[in-house]
Amino acid sequence: MSTLEQCKKYPGAVFQTELTIKKQYGSGRSTLWEFIALADNDKDTGEIQGIGVDISRIKDAEEELIKKSRLLSASAEIVTKLNSIDDWHSALEQTFSIAGRVVGADRVYYFENSRDEDGEMVTNHRLEWTENNIEPQINNPDLQNIKWSDTPEFMEPLKKGTPLNTLVKDLPDCYTKEALMVQDILSILVFPIYINRHFHGFLGFDDCTDEREWLPEEISFLKTITNNLASAIERKQRLNELEELNQHLERQTRYLERSNRELEQFAFITSHQLQEPLRMIKSFLTQLEKRYGASLDERAQNYIRFASEGAVRMREVILDLLKYSRVSDGEEEHAEFDLNQLVAEIMAQNGKLIMEKEADIQYDTLPVISGDRTAIRLVLENLITNGLIYRPKGRGAELTIDAEKLSDAWKISVTDNGFGIKREDQERIFNLFERVYSRDEIPGTGIGLAICKKVVEKHGGEIWVESEFGKGSRFMFTIKR
Ligand code: ADP
């Protein structure tokens, strides 16, 4: 029932309706009307009074608000999509389709810049979304490797960071205009994409049905989308770089592990092989001394002595190297054992050295730990004997061995009152053959701490030293609980 019919039916009641009054040219005006049929009027002949108000501005504002809120929610949706970089390609496709639909564009496209084989700057069509009835151009070979120098009207403003917003007919006659017209494009809006201040490519919006004048809010929406896309590309690039770096690191680690294994094998084989000729040298030197010693002069006897001492030292190095190369992962050897018992064993074995160094060795109640007992014994024995050896003459060695319970490990420490170690030497002494004193001052091979480090690291722990030069050192290592 129309409003006027309702009025007639219910005299005295007010009825409202909105009417659009069409103009001959341009858009119509929206009006709000109120009608009333006076109560005592004759139902059929009586008059209806009406009053109308122009509400065009309210209506326009309402429409604008709806449009803006549509752009805003599209914007939010696009940001979410672009953040889901897992499926990057489909995120971009969805972004293009949301943006294209909400502004009513016919085609959305993305071009990426690069250098061609001759080093010239070119741009390439990479991705596209088109409205249903618009012919896609993604497979158009003419849109690949387009030289910047062939399309200056298009590329120059973009290079400078200026968007292109023009009707195709307004472009000067040029290759770009021709190419756009062949694709039936009537108007273009193109934004440059800058990444790390570098002109990376552009995002464009075509209209093939209208000579379109873009509204400021549409331009600002599409600009925001372009900026979001630039950030997403940048993030994606960083992720790719990170992934490449990770792969490189993994390859490097695998290579290092392999070459380490080979090196250990080499050390093992060579030190093993050297033992036999060394035994021969040693035994012939002994024979020489025994048989001809009496007939040789003092200098010749000294030569034999130096050679024998050299052979003994070489044997020490070979044996230590063998120990070093034998340190394995030893996972299968892991078992629980009592550290107190282990320390007591080490002390019993080194009784002579302890006596010589007038040593006092203290250890609190040490825990039961889990690991390769033989390997951990090597560690503690090296640390304890070093604590005995590296102390000034005339000072009785004082050693303390204790354990601290950490959240997921035990921290075992061996503290001495020896020479101490200067800060600059505290790291390198854990490397193979690194020593602070010459052999003449204090004999040794420089392999002991390298063995400790290898064992501790194979157990997933760390080893380090804290020391004050001239006062003493505290060697510490962790072992998983
Ligand atoms: P070596 O004792 O056979 O030289 P190590 O690898 O055990 O080999 O030790 C390397 C060097 O670290 C030693 O030569 C010594 O200079 C220094 N060092 C090790 N332990 C101590 C310690 N407790 N106090 C002072 N210096 C030490």
Short mmCIF file of C-alpha atoms and ligand atoms in Angstrom, two decimals:
data_model
loop_
_atom_site.label_atom_id
_atom_site.label_comp_id
_atom_site.label_asym_id
_atom_site.label_seq_id
_atom_site.Cartn_x
_atom_site.Cartn_y
_atom_site.Cartn_z
CA MET A 1 0.00 0.00 0.00
CA SER A 2 1.47 3.40 -0.94
CA THR A 3 1.95 6.12 1.70
CA LEU A 4 -0.90 8.17 0.26
CA GLU A 5 -3.26 5.22 0.40
CA GLN A 6 -2.22 4.58 4.02
CA CYS A 7 -2.96 8.25 4.86
CA LYS A 8 -6.37 7.97 3.43
CA LYS A 9 -7.07 4.78 5.30
CA TYR A 10 -5.97 6.15 8.68
CA PRO A 11 -6.94 9.85 8.85
CA GLY A 12 -5.16 11.76 11.63
CA ALA A 13 -2.08 9.50 11.53
CA VAL A 14 1.27 10.79 10.24
CA PHE A 15 3.16 8.72 7.64
CA GLN A 16 6.78 9.22 6.57
CA THR A 17 8.48 8.36 3.31
CA GLU A 18 11.75 9.12 1.54
CA LEU A 19 11.57 10.28 -2.05
CA THR A 20 14.30 10.95 -4.60
CA ILE A 21 13.45 13.82 -6.83
CA LYS A 22 15.19 13.27 -10.13
CA LYS A 23 16.85 16.18 -11.82
CA GLN A 24 17.02 16.26 -15.51
CA TYR A 25 20.82 16.32 -15.36
CA GLY A 26 23.07 15.21 -12.54
CA SER A 27 22.11 13.29 -9.43
CA GLY A 28 18.72 13.57 -7.78
CA ARG A 29 17.90 15.10 -4.40
CA SER A 30 16.86 12.95 -1.48
CA THR A 31 13.83 14.26 0.45
CA LEU A 32 11.97 13.12 3.55
CA TRP A 33 8.19 13.62 3.49
CA GLU A 34 5.50 13.53 6.17
CA PHE A 35 1.88 13.13 5.10
CA ILE A 36 -1.37 13.38 7.05
CA ALA A 37 -5.05 13.15 6.08
CA LEU A 38 -7.10 15.38 8.39
CA ALA A 39 -9.39 13.32 10.64
CA ASP A 40 -12.72 14.89 9.62
CA ASN A 41 -11.99 14.69 5.93
CA ASP A 42 -14.07 12.69 3.60
CA LYS A 43 -12.10 9.50 3.02
CA ASP A 44 -12.43 9.66 -0.73
CA THR A 45 -12.36 13.31 -1.56
CA GLY A 46 -10.56 14.91 1.42
CA GLU A 47 -7.18 16.49 1.02
CA ILE A 48 -3.85 15.19 2.30
CA GLN A 49 -1.31 17.64 3.66
CA GLY A 50 2.39 16.96 3.26
CA ILE A 51 5.67 18.60 4.14
CA GLY A 52 9.04 17.66 2.62
CA VAL A 53 12.62 18.32 3.75
CA ASP A 54 15.75 18.04 1.58
CA ILE A 55 17.97 15.37 3.25
CA SER A 56 20.48 15.02 0.39
CA ARG A 57 23.44 16.08 2.53
CA ILE A 58 22.56 13.61 5.29
CA LYS A 59 22.19 10.86 2.70
CA ASP A 60 25.53 11.73 1.05
CA ALA A 61 27.25 11.75 4.43
CA GLU A 62 25.69 8.36 5.25
CA GLU A 63 26.91 6.88 1.98
CA GLU A 64 30.35 8.31 2.46
CA LEU A 65 30.48 6.78 5.93
CA ILE A 66 29.49 3.38 4.60
CA LYS A 67 32.10 3.62 1.87
CA LYS A 68 34.82 4.65 4.34
CA SER A 69 33.98 1.86 6.74
CA ARG A 70 34.09 -0.62 3.83
CA LEU A 71 37.56 0.66 2.89
CA LEU A 72 38.65 0.47 6.51
CA SER A 73 37.54 -3.11 7.03
CA ALA A 74 39.09 -4.10 3.67
CA SER A 75 42.30 -2.48 4.87
CA ALA A 76 42.24 -4.52 8.10
CA GLU A 77 41.53 -7.72 6.18
CA ILE A 78 44.44 -7.06 3.81
CA VAL A 79 46.88 -6.43 6.67
CA THR A 80 45.89 -9.79 8.18
CA LYS A 81 46.35 -11.56 4.84
CA LEU A 82 49.74 -9.96 4.23
CA ASN A 83 50.89 -11.06 7.66
CA SER A 84 50.20 -14.68 6.83
CA ILE A 85 53.37 -14.99 4.81
CA ASP A 86 53.24 -18.82 4.99
CA ASP A 87 51.41 -18.93 1.72
CA TRP A 88 52.80 -15.77 0.26
CA HIS A 89 51.41 -16.15 -3.25
CA SER A 90 47.84 -16.75 -2.20
CA ALA A 91 48.09 -13.90 0.38
CA LEU A 92 48.99 -11.53 -2.47
CA GLU A 93 46.22 -12.84 -4.72
CA GLN A 94 43.65 -12.36 -1.96
CA THR A 95 44.98 -8.89 -1.21
CA PHE A 96 44.58 -7.86 -4.84
CA SER A 97 41.07 -9.25 -5.05
CA ILE A 98 39.90 -7.53 -1.83
CA ALA A 99 41.41 -4.19 -2.86
CA GLY A 100 40.12 -4.45 -6.45
CA ARG A 101 36.58 -5.31 -5.38
CA VAL A 102 36.24 -2.68 -2.68
CA VAL A 103 37.28 0.20 -4.95
CA GLY A 104 35.58 -1.30 -8.02
CA ALA A 105 38.77 -1.50 -10.13
CA ASP A 106 38.84 -3.71 -13.23
CA ARG A 107 42.42 -4.89 -12.89
CA VAL A 108 45.02 -4.85 -10.11
CA TYR A 109 48.62 -5.66 -11.01
CA TYR A 110 52.10 -5.83 -9.57
CA PHE A 111 55.31 -5.27 -11.52
CA GLU A 112 58.80 -5.94 -10.23
CA ASN A 113 61.98 -4.23 -11.44
CA SER A 114 65.21 -6.01 -12.32
CA ARG A 115 68.19 -5.77 -14.65
CA ASP A 116 68.20 -7.59 -17.97
CA GLU A 117 71.17 -9.51 -19.38
CA ASP A 118 72.72 -6.27 -20.66
CA GLY A 119 72.42 -4.66 -17.24
CA GLU A 120 69.58 -2.39 -18.35
CA MET A 121 66.72 -1.65 -15.94
CA VAL A 122 63.50 -3.44 -16.89
CA THR A 123 60.17 -4.14 -15.23
CA ASN A 124 58.17 -7.39 -15.26
CA HIS A 125 54.51 -8.22 -14.79
CA ARG A 126 54.38 -10.58 -11.82
CA LEU A 127 50.84 -10.83 -10.47
CA GLU A 128 47.33 -9.79 -11.48
CA TRP A 129 43.70 -9.81 -10.44
CA THR A 130 40.93 -8.97 -12.91
CA GLU A 131 37.23 -8.37 -12.68
CA ASN A 132 35.29 -11.24 -14.29
CA ASN A 133 34.73 -9.83 -17.75
CA ILE A 134 38.17 -8.22 -18.10
CA GLU A 135 40.78 -10.03 -20.11
CA PRO A 136 43.81 -11.02 -17.98
CA GLN A 137 47.20 -9.81 -19.17
CA ILE A 138 49.43 -11.94 -16.95
CA ASN A 139 50.53 -14.11 -19.90
CA ASN A 140 51.05 -11.18 -22.23
CA PRO A 141 54.73 -11.45 -23.30
CA ASP A 142 54.79 -7.70 -24.07
CA LEU A 143 54.51 -7.04 -20.34
CA GLN A 144 57.78 -8.83 -19.52
CA ASN A 145 61.20 -7.20 -19.60
CA ILE A 146 59.81 -3.77 -20.45
CA LYS A 147 62.79 -1.43 -20.64
CA TRP A 148 62.48 1.66 -18.45
CA SER A 149 63.99 3.67 -21.28
CA ASP A 150 61.09 2.65 -23.61
CA THR A 151 58.41 3.94 -21.21
CA PRO A 152 59.76 7.16 -19.66
CA GLU A 153 56.27 8.73 -19.33
CA PHE A 154 55.33 5.84 -17.07
CA MET A 155 58.55 5.04 -15.22
CA GLU A 156 60.04 8.50 -14.63
CA PRO A 157 57.41 9.76 -12.14
CA LEU A 158 57.34 6.37 -10.37
CA LYS A 159 61.14 6.38 -10.09
CA LYS A 160 60.85 9.70 -8.29
CA GLY A 161 58.24 8.25 -5.92
CA THR A 162 55.25 10.04 -7.51
CA PRO A 163 52.04 8.05 -8.14
CA LEU A 164 50.55 8.11 -11.65
CA ASN A 165 46.87 9.07 -11.74
CA THR A 166 45.68 9.78 -15.25
CA LEU A 167 43.16 9.10 -17.94
CA VAL A 168 44.85 7.24 -20.77
CA LYS A 169 43.53 9.72 -23.32
CA ASP A 170 45.36 12.53 -21.50
CA LEU A 171 48.78 10.89 -21.92
CA PRO A 172 50.97 12.31 -24.68
CA ASP A 173 51.25 10.06 -27.73
CA CYS A 174 53.85 7.49 -26.81
CA TYR A 175 54.55 3.78 -26.57
CA THR A 176 52.98 3.62 -23.07
CA LYS A 177 49.71 5.15 -24.26
CA GLU A 178 49.57 2.74 -27.18
CA ALA A 179 50.24 -0.25 -24.94
CA LEU A 180 47.50 0.83 -22.50
CA MET A 181 44.99 1.45 -25.25
CA VAL A 182 45.63 -1.99 -26.77
CA GLN A 183 44.54 -3.42 -23.42
CA ASP A 184 41.36 -1.22 -23.48
CA ILE A 185 42.46 0.64 -20.38
CA LEU A 186 40.76 4.01 -19.88
CA SER A 187 42.31 5.21 -16.65
CA ILE A 188 45.25 4.20 -14.49
CA LEU A 189 46.27 4.74 -10.90
CA VAL A 190 49.79 3.45 -10.14
CA PHE A 191 51.83 3.60 -6.92
CA PRO A 192 55.58 3.00 -6.78
CA ILE A 193 56.81 0.42 -4.26
CA TYR A 194 59.95 1.41 -2.41
CA ILE A 195 61.91 -1.11 -0.34
CA ASN A 196 64.90 0.08 1.68
CA ARG A 197 64.72 3.35 -0.28
CA HIS A 198 65.12 1.37 -3.46
CA PHE A 199 62.54 1.53 -6.28
CA HIS A 200 61.41 -2.10 -6.26
CA GLY A 201 58.32 -2.09 -8.53
CA PHE A 202 54.77 -0.78 -8.65
CA LEU A 203 51.16 -1.60 -7.88
CA GLY A 204 48.52 -0.45 -10.37
CA PHE A 205 44.75 -0.19 -10.61
CA ASP A 206 43.09 -0.02 -14.05
CA ASP A 207 39.64 1.01 -15.12
CA CYS A 208 38.56 -0.38 -18.47
CA THR A 209 34.89 0.64 -18.27
CA ASP A 210 35.03 4.25 -17.02
CA GLU A 211 37.23 7.26 -17.36
CA ARG A 212 37.54 7.18 -13.66
CA GLU A 213 38.23 10.07 -11.31
CA TRP A 214 39.52 8.51 -8.11
CA LEU A 215 38.16 9.92 -4.85
CA PRO A 216 40.70 11.16 -2.28
CA GLU A 217 39.68 8.45 0.23
CA GLU A 218 40.12 5.76 -2.43
CA ILE A 219 43.56 7.09 -3.31
CA SER A 220 44.58 7.18 0.33
CA PHE A 221 43.24 3.62 0.84
CA LEU A 222 45.19 2.26 -2.14
CA LYS A 223 48.29 4.11 -0.99
CA THR A 224 47.99 2.42 2.40
CA ILE A 225 47.62 -0.96 0.68
CA THR A 226 50.76 -0.25 -1.36
CA ASN A 227 52.70 0.65 1.79
CA ASN A 228 51.51 -2.52 3.51
CA LEU A 229 52.52 -4.55 0.49
CA ALA A 230 55.98 -2.93 0.52
CA SER A 231 56.42 -3.83 4.22
CA ALA A 232 55.25 -7.40 3.55
CA ILE A 233 57.70 -7.78 0.63
CA GLU A 234 60.49 -6.44 2.84
CA ARG A 235 59.56 -8.89 5.62
CA LYS A 236 59.41 -11.73 3.13
CA GLN A 237 62.85 -10.77 1.75
CA ARG A 238 64.28 -10.74 5.29
CA LEU A 239 62.72 -14.14 5.98
CA ASN A 240 64.20 -15.53 2.76
CA GLU A 241 67.60 -14.11 3.66
CA LEU A 242 67.33 -15.60 7.13
CA GLU A 243 66.36 -18.96 5.71
CA GLU A 244 69.30 -18.85 3.30
CA LEU A 245 71.61 -17.91 6.13
CA ASN A 246 70.27 -20.79 8.22
CA GLN A 247 70.77 -23.24 5.38
CA HIS A 248 74.28 -21.91 4.87
CA LEU A 249 74.97 -22.32 8.59
CA GLU A 250 73.60 -25.84 8.57
CA ARG A 251 75.80 -26.74 5.59
CA GLN A 252 78.77 -25.14 7.35
CA THR A 253 78.05 -27.06 10.57
CA ARG A 254 77.75 -30.35 8.69
CA TYR A 255 81.02 -29.60 6.91
CA LEU A 256 82.75 -28.74 10.19
CA GLU A 257 81.42 -31.86 11.88
CA ARG A 258 82.69 -33.96 9.00
CA SER A 259 86.12 -32.34 8.90
CA ASN A 260 86.35 -32.61 12.71
CA ARG A 261 85.62 -36.31 12.50
CA GLU A 262 88.22 -36.69 9.75
CA LEU A 263 90.74 -34.74 11.82
CA GLU A 264 90.11 -36.89 14.87
CA GLN A 265 90.53 -39.98 12.77
CA PHE A 266 93.72 -38.56 11.31
CA ALA A 267 95.09 -37.73 14.79
CA PHE A 268 94.19 -41.21 15.96
CA ILE A 269 95.77 -43.04 13.02
CA THR A 270 98.96 -40.95 12.90
CA SER A 271 99.58 -41.09 16.65
CA HIS A 272 98.94 -44.81 16.56
CA GLN A 273 101.28 -45.30 13.61
CA LEU A 274 104.00 -43.13 15.19
CA GLN A 275 104.21 -45.32 18.27
CA GLU A 276 106.06 -48.17 16.55
CA PRO A 277 108.93 -46.17 14.95
CA LEU A 278 109.21 -44.24 18.21
CA ARG A 279 109.65 -47.45 20.16
CA MET A 280 112.43 -48.40 17.71
CA ILE A 281 114.22 -45.06 18.14
CA LYS A 282 113.97 -45.37 21.91
CA SER A 283 115.25 -48.95 21.98
CA PHE A 284 118.20 -48.27 19.63
CA LEU A 285 119.14 -45.22 21.68
CA THR A 286 119.16 -47.43 24.78
CA GLN A 287 121.31 -50.02 22.94
CA LEU A 288 123.69 -47.30 21.78
CA GLU A 289 124.12 -45.98 25.27
CA LYS A 290 124.52 -49.48 26.76
CA ARG A 291 127.05 -50.78 24.25
CA TYR A 292 129.07 -47.75 23.33
CA GLY A 293 128.34 -45.34 26.18
CA ALA A 294 131.67 -45.98 27.92
CA SER A 295 133.72 -45.32 24.80
CA LEU A 296 131.91 -42.05 23.92
CA ASP A 297 133.01 -38.61 25.12
CA GLU A 298 130.75 -36.44 27.30
CA ARG A 299 129.36 -34.43 24.37
CA ALA A 300 128.30 -37.60 22.52
CA GLN A 301 126.67 -38.93 25.70
CA ASN A 302 124.77 -35.66 26.08
CA TYR A 303 123.51 -35.99 22.49
CA ILE A 304 122.19 -39.46 23.26
CA ARG A 305 120.51 -38.15 26.43
CA PHE A 306 118.82 -35.26 24.56
CA ALA A 307 117.61 -37.67 21.88
CA SER A 308 116.20 -40.06 24.52
CA GLU A 309 114.44 -37.19 26.34
CA GLY A 310 113.00 -36.05 23.01
CA ALA A 311 111.68 -39.56 22.40
CA VAL A 312 110.05 -39.60 25.88
CA ARG A 313 108.37 -36.25 25.25
CA MET A 314 107.19 -37.41 21.87
CA ARG A 315 105.67 -40.48 23.49
CA GLU A 316 103.80 -38.24 25.97
CA VAL A 317 102.41 -36.13 23.15
CA ILE A 318 101.39 -39.20 21.16
CA LEU A 319 99.65 -40.77 24.16
CA ASP A 320 97.82 -37.52 24.95
CA LEU A 321 96.81 -37.12 21.33
CA LEU A 322 95.48 -40.64 21.34
CA LYS A 323 93.44 -39.83 24.45
CA TYR A 324 92.16 -36.67 22.74
CA SER A 325 91.14 -38.44 19.55
CA ARG A 326 89.48 -41.26 21.48
CA VAL A 327 87.04 -38.91 23.23
CA SER A 328 83.79 -39.89 21.57
CA ASP A 329 80.12 -39.06 22.04
CA GLY A 330 80.09 -42.14 24.26
CA GLU A 331 76.31 -41.95 24.62
CA GLU A 332 76.22 -45.72 25.06
CA GLU A 333 78.75 -45.46 27.91
CA HIS A 334 76.57 -43.10 29.95
CA ALA A 335 75.76 -44.30 33.44
CA GLU A 336 75.25 -42.91 36.94
CA PHE A 337 78.32 -42.78 39.16
CA ASP A 338 79.45 -41.23 42.42
CA LEU A 339 81.83 -38.27 42.04
CA ASN A 340 83.22 -38.74 45.60
CA GLN A 341 84.38 -42.21 44.66
CA LEU A 342 85.88 -40.95 41.39
CA VAL A 343 87.86 -38.19 43.14
CA ALA A 344 89.10 -40.68 45.77
CA GLU A 345 90.33 -42.96 42.97
CA ILE A 346 92.14 -40.11 41.23
CA MET A 347 93.80 -39.11 44.49
CA ALA A 348 94.92 -42.67 45.17
CA GLN A 349 96.36 -42.93 41.66
CA ASN A 350 98.28 -39.65 42.02
CA GLY A 351 99.47 -40.20 45.59
CA LYS A 352 103.12 -39.54 44.69
CA LEU A 353 102.41 -36.18 43.04
CA ILE A 354 100.17 -35.16 45.96
CA MET A 355 102.99 -35.91 48.40
CA GLU A 356 105.56 -34.03 46.29
CA LYS A 357 103.36 -30.95 46.12
CA GLU A 358 102.46 -31.16 49.83
CA ALA A 359 98.88 -30.90 48.70
CA ASP A 360 95.75 -30.53 50.77
CA ILE A 361 92.73 -31.56 48.70
CA GLN A 362 89.25 -30.87 50.08
CA TYR A 363 86.03 -32.03 48.61
CA ASP A 364 82.54 -31.62 49.97
CA THR A 365 79.99 -34.32 49.61
CA LEU A 366 79.90 -34.52 45.81
CA PRO A 367 76.79 -35.68 43.92
CA VAL A 368 76.02 -38.75 41.87
CA ILE A 369 76.11 -37.66 38.25
CA SER A 370 75.38 -39.27 34.92
CA GLY A 371 77.83 -39.47 32.00
CA ASP A 372 80.74 -41.38 30.56
CA ARG A 373 82.71 -42.19 33.74
CA THR A 374 86.06 -42.80 32.01
CA ALA A 375 85.81 -39.51 30.10
CA ILE A 376 84.74 -37.46 33.16
CA ARG A 377 87.60 -39.05 35.07
CA LEU A 378 89.99 -37.66 32.43
CA VAL A 379 88.54 -34.19 33.00
CA LEU A 380 88.82 -34.26 36.78
CA GLU A 381 92.25 -35.85 36.71
CA ASN A 382 93.57 -33.17 34.34
CA LEU A 383 92.09 -30.35 36.43
CA ILE A 384 93.35 -31.80 39.72
CA THR A 385 96.89 -32.59 38.48
CA ASN A 386 97.12 -29.14 36.82
CA GLY A 387 96.13 -27.62 40.17
CA LEU A 388 99.04 -29.51 41.74
CA ILE A 389 101.57 -28.76 39.00
CA TYR A 390 100.92 -25.06 38.40
CA ARG A 391 101.76 -23.62 41.80
CA PRO A 392 104.85 -21.69 42.91
CA LYS A 393 107.65 -23.59 44.58
CA GLY A 394 107.48 -23.56 48.34
CA ARG A 395 103.73 -23.06 48.47
CA GLY A 396 101.81 -26.18 49.47
CA ALA A 397 99.02 -26.85 46.99
CA GLU A 398 95.51 -26.28 48.33
CA LEU A 399 92.70 -27.65 46.20
CA THR A 400 88.95 -27.60 46.71
CA ILE A 401 86.53 -29.59 44.60
CA ASP A 402 82.86 -28.75 44.95
CA ALA A 403 79.55 -29.02 43.15
CA GLU A 404 76.65 -26.60 42.79
CA LYS A 405 73.16 -27.68 41.74
CA LEU A 406 71.84 -25.51 38.86
CA SER A 407 68.32 -25.72 37.41
CA ASP A 408 69.22 -28.36 34.82
CA ALA A 409 72.89 -29.15 35.44
CA TRP A 410 75.63 -29.63 38.02
CA LYS A 411 78.42 -27.08 38.11
CA ILE A 412 81.63 -28.79 39.23
CA SER A 413 84.62 -26.64 40.18
CA VAL A 414 88.25 -27.25 41.01
CA THR A 415 89.85 -24.32 42.84
CA ASP A 416 93.60 -23.99 43.44
CA ASN A 417 96.06 -21.55 45.01
CA GLY A 418 98.49 -21.77 42.07
CA PHE A 419 100.06 -19.31 39.60
CA GLY A 420 96.76 -18.06 38.30
CA ILE A 421 96.20 -17.30 34.62
CA LYS A 422 96.27 -13.88 32.95
CA ARG A 423 92.97 -12.79 31.39
CA GLU A 424 94.39 -12.85 27.84
CA ASP A 425 95.35 -16.55 28.24
CA GLN A 426 92.15 -17.76 29.89
CA GLU A 427 90.40 -18.76 26.68
CA ARG A 428 93.23 -20.06 24.49
CA ILE A 429 94.54 -22.58 27.05
CA PHE A 430 91.55 -24.81 26.20
CA ASN A 431 92.85 -25.20 22.61
CA LEU A 432 95.19 -28.03 21.53
CA PHE A 433 98.90 -27.44 22.29
CA GLU A 434 98.28 -24.02 23.89
CA ARG A 435 100.52 -23.45 26.90
CA VAL A 436 101.59 -20.42 28.94
CA TYR A 437 104.97 -21.65 30.21
CA SER A 438 107.84 -23.13 28.22
CA ARG A 439 108.62 -26.83 28.50
CA ASP A 440 111.83 -26.00 30.33
CA GLU A 441 109.90 -24.11 33.02
CA ILE A 442 107.12 -26.69 33.43
CA PRO A 443 106.84 -29.87 31.34
CA GLY A 444 103.54 -30.67 29.66
CA THR A 445 101.94 -31.27 26.26
CA GLY A 446 99.25 -28.58 26.14
CA ILE A 447 96.62 -31.23 25.39
CA GLY A 448 95.02 -31.79 28.81
CA LEU A 449 92.55 -28.89 28.81
CA ALA A 450 91.66 -29.53 25.16
CA ILE A 451 90.66 -33.06 26.22
CA CYS A 452 88.58 -31.59 29.09
CA LYS A 453 86.80 -29.20 26.71
CA LYS A 454 86.06 -31.95 24.22
CA VAL A 455 84.66 -34.31 26.87
CA VAL A 456 82.52 -31.61 28.54
CA GLU A 457 81.14 -30.36 25.22
CA LYS A 458 80.36 -33.91 24.08
CA HIS A 459 78.31 -34.15 27.29
CA GLY A 460 76.44 -30.95 26.32
CA GLY A 461 78.16 -28.80 28.97
CA GLU A 462 80.58 -25.88 29.11
CA ILE A 463 84.00 -25.41 30.65
CA TRP A 464 85.74 -22.16 31.64
CA VAL A 465 88.16 -20.67 34.12
CA GLU A 466 88.08 -17.70 36.49
CA SER A 467 91.45 -16.69 37.76
CA GLU A 468 93.47 -13.96 39.42
CA PHE A 469 97.06 -13.94 38.27
CA GLY A 470 99.39 -14.75 41.17
CA LYS A 471 96.56 -15.94 43.47
CA GLY A 472 94.97 -19.02 41.98
CA SER A 473 92.41 -20.36 39.53
CA ARG A 474 88.96 -21.84 39.57
CA PHE A 475 88.18 -24.22 36.71
CA MET A 476 84.47 -24.90 36.26
CA PHE A 477 82.40 -27.18 34.05
CA THR A 478 78.73 -28.03 33.81
CA ILE A 479 77.22 -31.43 33.26
CA LYS A 480 73.53 -32.07 32.58
CA ARG A 481 71.51 -33.47 35.44
P1 ADP B 1 99.68 -28.87 29.95
O1 ADP B 1 99.38 -28.80 31.40
O2 ADP B 1 100.14 -30.20 29.49
O3 ADP B 1 100.52 -27.76 29.47
P2 ADP B 1 96.90 -28.25 29.66
O4 ADP B 1 96.07 -28.22 28.44
O5 ADP B 1 96.45 -29.06 30.80
O6 ADP B 1 98.34 -28.68 29.17
O7 ADP B 1 97.07 -26.75 30.16
C1 ADP B 1 97.36 -25.74 29.24
C2 ADP B 1 98.02 -24.58 29.94
O8 ADP B 1 97.09 -23.95 30.81
C3 ADP B 1 99.14 -24.98 30.82
O9 ADP B 1 100.32 -25.07 30.09
C4 ADP B 1 99.18 -23.86 31.83
O10 ADP B 1 99.92 -22.77 31.36
C5 ADP B 1 97.76 -23.45 31.97
N1 ADP B 1 97.10 -24.04 33.16
C6 ADP B 1 96.36 -25.16 33.18
N2 ADP B 1 95.89 -25.38 34.43
C7 ADP B 1 96.37 -24.39 35.21
C8 ADP B 1 96.26 -24.06 36.61
N3 ADP B 1 95.54 -24.79 37.47
N4 ADP B 1 96.90 -22.94 37.05
C9 ADP B 1 97.62 -22.18 36.21
N5 ADP B 1 97.76 -22.45 34.88
C10 ADP B 1 97.16 -23.53 34.39
#
